[in-house]
mmCIF file of C-alpha atoms and ligand atoms in Angstrom:
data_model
loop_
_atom_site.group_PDB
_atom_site.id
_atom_site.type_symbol
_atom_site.label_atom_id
_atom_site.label_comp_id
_atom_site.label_asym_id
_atom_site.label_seq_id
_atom_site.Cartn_x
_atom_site.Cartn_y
_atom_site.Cartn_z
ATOM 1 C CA UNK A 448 23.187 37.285 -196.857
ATOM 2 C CA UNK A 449 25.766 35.916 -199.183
ATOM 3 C CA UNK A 450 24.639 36.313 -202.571
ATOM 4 C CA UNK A 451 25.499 34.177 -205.353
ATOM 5 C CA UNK A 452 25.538 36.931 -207.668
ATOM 6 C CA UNK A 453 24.509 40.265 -209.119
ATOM 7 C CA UNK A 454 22.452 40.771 -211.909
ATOM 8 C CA UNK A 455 21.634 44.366 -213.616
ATOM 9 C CA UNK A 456 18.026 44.898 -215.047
ATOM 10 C CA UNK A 457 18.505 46.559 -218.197
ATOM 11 C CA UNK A 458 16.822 48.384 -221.377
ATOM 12 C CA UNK A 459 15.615 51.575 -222.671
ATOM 13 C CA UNK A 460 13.811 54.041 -220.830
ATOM 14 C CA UNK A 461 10.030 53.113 -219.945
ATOM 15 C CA UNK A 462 9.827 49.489 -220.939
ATOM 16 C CA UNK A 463 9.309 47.800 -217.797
ATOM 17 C CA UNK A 464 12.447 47.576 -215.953
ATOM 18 C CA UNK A 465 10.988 48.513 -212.893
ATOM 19 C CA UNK A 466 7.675 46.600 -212.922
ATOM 20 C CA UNK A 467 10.014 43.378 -213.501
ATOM 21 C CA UNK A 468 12.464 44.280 -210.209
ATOM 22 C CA UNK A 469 9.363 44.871 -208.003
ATOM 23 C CA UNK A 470 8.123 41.919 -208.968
ATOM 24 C CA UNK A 471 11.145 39.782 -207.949
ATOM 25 C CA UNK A 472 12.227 41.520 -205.055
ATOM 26 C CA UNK A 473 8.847 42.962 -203.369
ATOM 27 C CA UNK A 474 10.316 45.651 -203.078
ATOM 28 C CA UNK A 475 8.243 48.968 -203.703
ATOM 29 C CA UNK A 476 9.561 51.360 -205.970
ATOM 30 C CA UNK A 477 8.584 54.006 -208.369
ATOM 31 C CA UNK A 478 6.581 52.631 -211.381
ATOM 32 C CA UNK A 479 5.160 55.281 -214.241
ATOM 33 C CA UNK A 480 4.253 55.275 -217.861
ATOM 34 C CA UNK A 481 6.631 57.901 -219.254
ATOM 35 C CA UNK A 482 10.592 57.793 -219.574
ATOM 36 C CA UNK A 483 13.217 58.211 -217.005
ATOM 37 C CA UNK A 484 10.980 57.414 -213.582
ATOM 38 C CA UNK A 485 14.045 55.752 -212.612
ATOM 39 C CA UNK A 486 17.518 57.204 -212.260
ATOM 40 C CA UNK A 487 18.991 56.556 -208.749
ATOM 41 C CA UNK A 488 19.405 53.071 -209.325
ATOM 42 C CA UNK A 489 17.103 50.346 -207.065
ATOM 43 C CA UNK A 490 19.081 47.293 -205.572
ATOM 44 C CA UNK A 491 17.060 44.895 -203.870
ATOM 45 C CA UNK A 492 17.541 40.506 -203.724
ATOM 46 C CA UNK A 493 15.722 37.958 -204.382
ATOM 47 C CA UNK A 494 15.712 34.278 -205.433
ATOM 48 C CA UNK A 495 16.412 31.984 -208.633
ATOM 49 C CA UNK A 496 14.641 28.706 -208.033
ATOM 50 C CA UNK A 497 15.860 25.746 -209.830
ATOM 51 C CA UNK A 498 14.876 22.057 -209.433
ATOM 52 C CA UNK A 499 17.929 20.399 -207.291
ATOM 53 C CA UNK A 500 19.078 16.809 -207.990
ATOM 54 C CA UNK A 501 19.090 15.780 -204.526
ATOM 55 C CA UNK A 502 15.630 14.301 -204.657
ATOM 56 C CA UNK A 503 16.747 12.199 -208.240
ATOM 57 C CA UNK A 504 19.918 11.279 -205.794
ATOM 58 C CA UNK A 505 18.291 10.906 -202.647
ATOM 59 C CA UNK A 506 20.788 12.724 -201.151
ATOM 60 C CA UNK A 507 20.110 15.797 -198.378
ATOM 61 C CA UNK A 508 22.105 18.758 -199.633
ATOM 62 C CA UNK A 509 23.574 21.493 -198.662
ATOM 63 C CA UNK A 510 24.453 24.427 -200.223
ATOM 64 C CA UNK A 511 27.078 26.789 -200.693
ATOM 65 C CA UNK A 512 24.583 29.468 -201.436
ATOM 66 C CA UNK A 513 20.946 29.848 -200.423
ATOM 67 C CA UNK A 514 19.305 27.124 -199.280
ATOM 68 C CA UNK A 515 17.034 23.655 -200.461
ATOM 69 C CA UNK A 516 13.389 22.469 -199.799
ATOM 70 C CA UNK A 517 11.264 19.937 -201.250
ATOM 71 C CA UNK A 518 13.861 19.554 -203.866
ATOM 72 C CA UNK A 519 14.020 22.839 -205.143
ATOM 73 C CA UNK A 520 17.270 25.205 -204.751
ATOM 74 C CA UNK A 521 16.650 28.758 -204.092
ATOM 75 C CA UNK A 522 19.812 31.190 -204.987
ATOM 76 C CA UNK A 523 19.964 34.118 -203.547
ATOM 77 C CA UNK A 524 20.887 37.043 -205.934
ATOM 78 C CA UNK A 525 21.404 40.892 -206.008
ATOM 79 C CA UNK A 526 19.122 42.978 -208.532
ATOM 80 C CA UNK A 527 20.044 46.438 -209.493
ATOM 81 C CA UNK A 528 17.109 48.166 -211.469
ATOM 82 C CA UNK A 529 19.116 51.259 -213.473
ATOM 83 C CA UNK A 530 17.839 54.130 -215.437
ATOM 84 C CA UNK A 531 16.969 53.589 -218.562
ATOM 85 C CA UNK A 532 19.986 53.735 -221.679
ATOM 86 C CA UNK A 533 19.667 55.265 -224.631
ATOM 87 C CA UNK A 534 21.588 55.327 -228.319
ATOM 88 C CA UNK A 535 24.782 57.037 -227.213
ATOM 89 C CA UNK A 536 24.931 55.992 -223.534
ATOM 90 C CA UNK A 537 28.514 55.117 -223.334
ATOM 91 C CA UNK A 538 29.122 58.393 -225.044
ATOM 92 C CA UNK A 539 26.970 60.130 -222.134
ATOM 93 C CA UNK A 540 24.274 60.963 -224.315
ATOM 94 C CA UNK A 541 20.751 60.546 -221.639
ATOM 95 C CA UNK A 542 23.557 60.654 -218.325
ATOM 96 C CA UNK A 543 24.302 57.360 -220.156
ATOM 97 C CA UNK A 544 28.185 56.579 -218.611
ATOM 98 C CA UNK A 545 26.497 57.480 -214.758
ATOM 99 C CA UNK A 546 23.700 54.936 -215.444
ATOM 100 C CA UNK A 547 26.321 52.326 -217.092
ATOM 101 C CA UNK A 548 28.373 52.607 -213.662
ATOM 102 C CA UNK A 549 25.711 51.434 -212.131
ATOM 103 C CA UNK A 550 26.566 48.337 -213.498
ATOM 104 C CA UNK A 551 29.899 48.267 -213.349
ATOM 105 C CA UNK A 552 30.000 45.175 -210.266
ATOM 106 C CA UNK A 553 26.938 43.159 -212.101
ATOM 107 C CA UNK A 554 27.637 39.595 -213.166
ATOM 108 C CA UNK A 555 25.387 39.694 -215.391
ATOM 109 C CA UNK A 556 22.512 41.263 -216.958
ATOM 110 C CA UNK A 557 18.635 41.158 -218.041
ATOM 111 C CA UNK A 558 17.248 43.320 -220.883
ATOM 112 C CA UNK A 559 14.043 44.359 -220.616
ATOM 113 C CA UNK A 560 12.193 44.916 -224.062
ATOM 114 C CA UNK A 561 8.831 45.954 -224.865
ATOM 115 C CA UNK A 562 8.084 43.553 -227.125
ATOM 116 C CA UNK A 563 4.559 45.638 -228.199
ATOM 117 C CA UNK A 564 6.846 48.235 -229.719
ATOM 118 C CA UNK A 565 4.865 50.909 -228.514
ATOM 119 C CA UNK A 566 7.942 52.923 -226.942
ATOM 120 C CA UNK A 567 10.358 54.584 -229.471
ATOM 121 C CA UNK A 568 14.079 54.159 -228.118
ATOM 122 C CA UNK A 569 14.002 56.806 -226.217
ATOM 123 C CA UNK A 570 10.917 55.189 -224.255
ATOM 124 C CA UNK A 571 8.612 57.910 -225.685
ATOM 125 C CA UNK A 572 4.961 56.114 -226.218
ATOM 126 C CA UNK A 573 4.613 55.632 -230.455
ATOM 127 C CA UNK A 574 1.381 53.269 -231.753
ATOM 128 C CA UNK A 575 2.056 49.911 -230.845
ATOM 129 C CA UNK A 576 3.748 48.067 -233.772
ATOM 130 C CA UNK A 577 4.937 50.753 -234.762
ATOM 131 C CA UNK A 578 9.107 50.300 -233.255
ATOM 132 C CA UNK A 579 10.759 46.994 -234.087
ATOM 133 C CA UNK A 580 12.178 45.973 -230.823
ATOM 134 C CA UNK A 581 14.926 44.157 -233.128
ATOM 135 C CA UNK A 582 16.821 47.520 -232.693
ATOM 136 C CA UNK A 583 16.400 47.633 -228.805
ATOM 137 C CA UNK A 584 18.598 44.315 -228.830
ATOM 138 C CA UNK A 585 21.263 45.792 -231.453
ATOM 139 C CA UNK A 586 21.761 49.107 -229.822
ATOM 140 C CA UNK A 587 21.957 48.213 -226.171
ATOM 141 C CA UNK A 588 24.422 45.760 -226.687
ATOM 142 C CA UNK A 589 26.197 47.956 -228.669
ATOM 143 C CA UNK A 590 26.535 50.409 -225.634
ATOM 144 C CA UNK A 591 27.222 48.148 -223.079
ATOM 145 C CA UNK A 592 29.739 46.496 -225.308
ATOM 146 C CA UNK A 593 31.444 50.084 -226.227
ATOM 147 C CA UNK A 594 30.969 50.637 -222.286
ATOM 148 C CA UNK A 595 33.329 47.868 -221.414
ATOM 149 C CA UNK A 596 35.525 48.145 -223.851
ATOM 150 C CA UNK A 597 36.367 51.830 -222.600
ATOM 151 C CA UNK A 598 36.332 50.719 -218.803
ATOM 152 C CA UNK A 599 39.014 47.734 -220.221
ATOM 153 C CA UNK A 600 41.103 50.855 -221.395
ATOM 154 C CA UNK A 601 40.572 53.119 -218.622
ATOM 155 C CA UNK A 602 42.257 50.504 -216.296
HETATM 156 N N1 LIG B 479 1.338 46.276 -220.900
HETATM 157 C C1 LIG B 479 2.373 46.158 -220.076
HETATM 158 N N2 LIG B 479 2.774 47.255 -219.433
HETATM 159 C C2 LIG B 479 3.840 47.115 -218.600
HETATM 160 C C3 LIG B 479 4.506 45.886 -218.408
HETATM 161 N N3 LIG B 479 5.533 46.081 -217.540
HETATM 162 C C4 LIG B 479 5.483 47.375 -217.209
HETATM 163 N N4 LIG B 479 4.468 48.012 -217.828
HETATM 164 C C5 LIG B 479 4.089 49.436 -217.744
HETATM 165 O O1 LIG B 479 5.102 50.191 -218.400
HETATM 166 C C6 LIG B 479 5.269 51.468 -217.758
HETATM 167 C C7 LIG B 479 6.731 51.673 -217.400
HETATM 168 O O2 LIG B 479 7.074 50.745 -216.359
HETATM 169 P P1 LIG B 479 8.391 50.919 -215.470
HETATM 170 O O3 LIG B 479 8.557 49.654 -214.701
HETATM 171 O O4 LIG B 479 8.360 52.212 -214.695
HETATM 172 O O5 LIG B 479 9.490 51.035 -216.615
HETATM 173 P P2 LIG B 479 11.052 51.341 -216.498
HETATM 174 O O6 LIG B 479 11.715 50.606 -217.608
HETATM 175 O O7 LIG B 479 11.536 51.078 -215.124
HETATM 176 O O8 LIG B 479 11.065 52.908 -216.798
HETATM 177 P P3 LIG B 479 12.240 54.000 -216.499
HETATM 178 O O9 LIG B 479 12.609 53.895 -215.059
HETATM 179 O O10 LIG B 479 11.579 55.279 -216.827
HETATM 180 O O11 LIG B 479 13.363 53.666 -217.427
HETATM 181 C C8 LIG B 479 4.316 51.461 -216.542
HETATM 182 O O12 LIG B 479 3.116 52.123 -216.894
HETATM 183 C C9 LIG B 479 4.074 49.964 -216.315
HETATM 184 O O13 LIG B 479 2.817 49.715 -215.674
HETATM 185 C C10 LIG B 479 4.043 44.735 -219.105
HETATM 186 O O14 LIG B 479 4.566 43.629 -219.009
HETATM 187 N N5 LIG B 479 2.974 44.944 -219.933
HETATM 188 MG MG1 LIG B 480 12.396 52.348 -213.704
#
């Protein structure tokens, strides 16, 4: 299949990651409450659906990607479910720089955040409430950011 493109599933160990591919993807894969289940990373597809305006045009359509029915347009895309990163990934810290090359061909990405903050940011269960998930956001684009900027170098 041709897909339209290929989006990483991000975050920090343990939050879901996972849970979220299997669920778009049907694929089976290994699910468990403590960090670092994952670290070969899982690649499976699956579809965006998004309301098409052939119906509002009365047109049939036909495209490029995926396909159309009942005026709805399902696009087929590439997931890649990586091990979790942690606060010095790009450095290496966690086997950080062979998880980020994982990513390396991904159009683009979804984080994954435990919004409970009951996972510390290394995924390690704390009382719930008692992380801000604030810092999930800052850090992890922070290493994906320094991540880039030192593949932009490299080459
Ligand atoms: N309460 C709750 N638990 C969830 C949710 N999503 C996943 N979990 C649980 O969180 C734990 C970790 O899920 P995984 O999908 O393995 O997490 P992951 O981010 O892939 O973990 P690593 O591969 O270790 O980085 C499991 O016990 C899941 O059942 C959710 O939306 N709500
Ligand atoms: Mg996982």
């Amino acid at each position: 299949m041709n897909y339209y493109m290929k989006i990483g599933v991000v975050g920090k160990p343990n939050v879901g990651k996972s849970t979220f591919f299997a669920a778009s993807t049907l694929k089976k894969v290994d699910i468990q409450n403590f960090p670092f289940t994952t670290i070969d990373a899982n690649i499976g597809s699956g579809f965006i659906r998004i309301k098409c305006v052939c119906k509002e045009l009365n047109k049939q359509c036909n495209p490029r990607y995926g396909f159309c029915t009942n005026g709805f347009r399902y696009i087929p895309i590439e997931l890649v479910d990586v091990a979790g990163l942690v606060p010095g990934a790009s450095q290496g810290k966690g086997m950080g720089n062979q998880f980020l090359n994982d990513l390396i061909f991904c159009d683009c990405l979804i984080h994954i955040i435990d919004i409970s903050g009951s996972t510390n940011e290394k995924g390690e269960i704390v009382e719930i409430n008692s992380y801000d998930p604030k810092k999930d956001i800052e850090f992890l684009e922070n290493e994906i950011d320094q991540s880039i900027s030192r593949a932009i170098v490299k080459y």
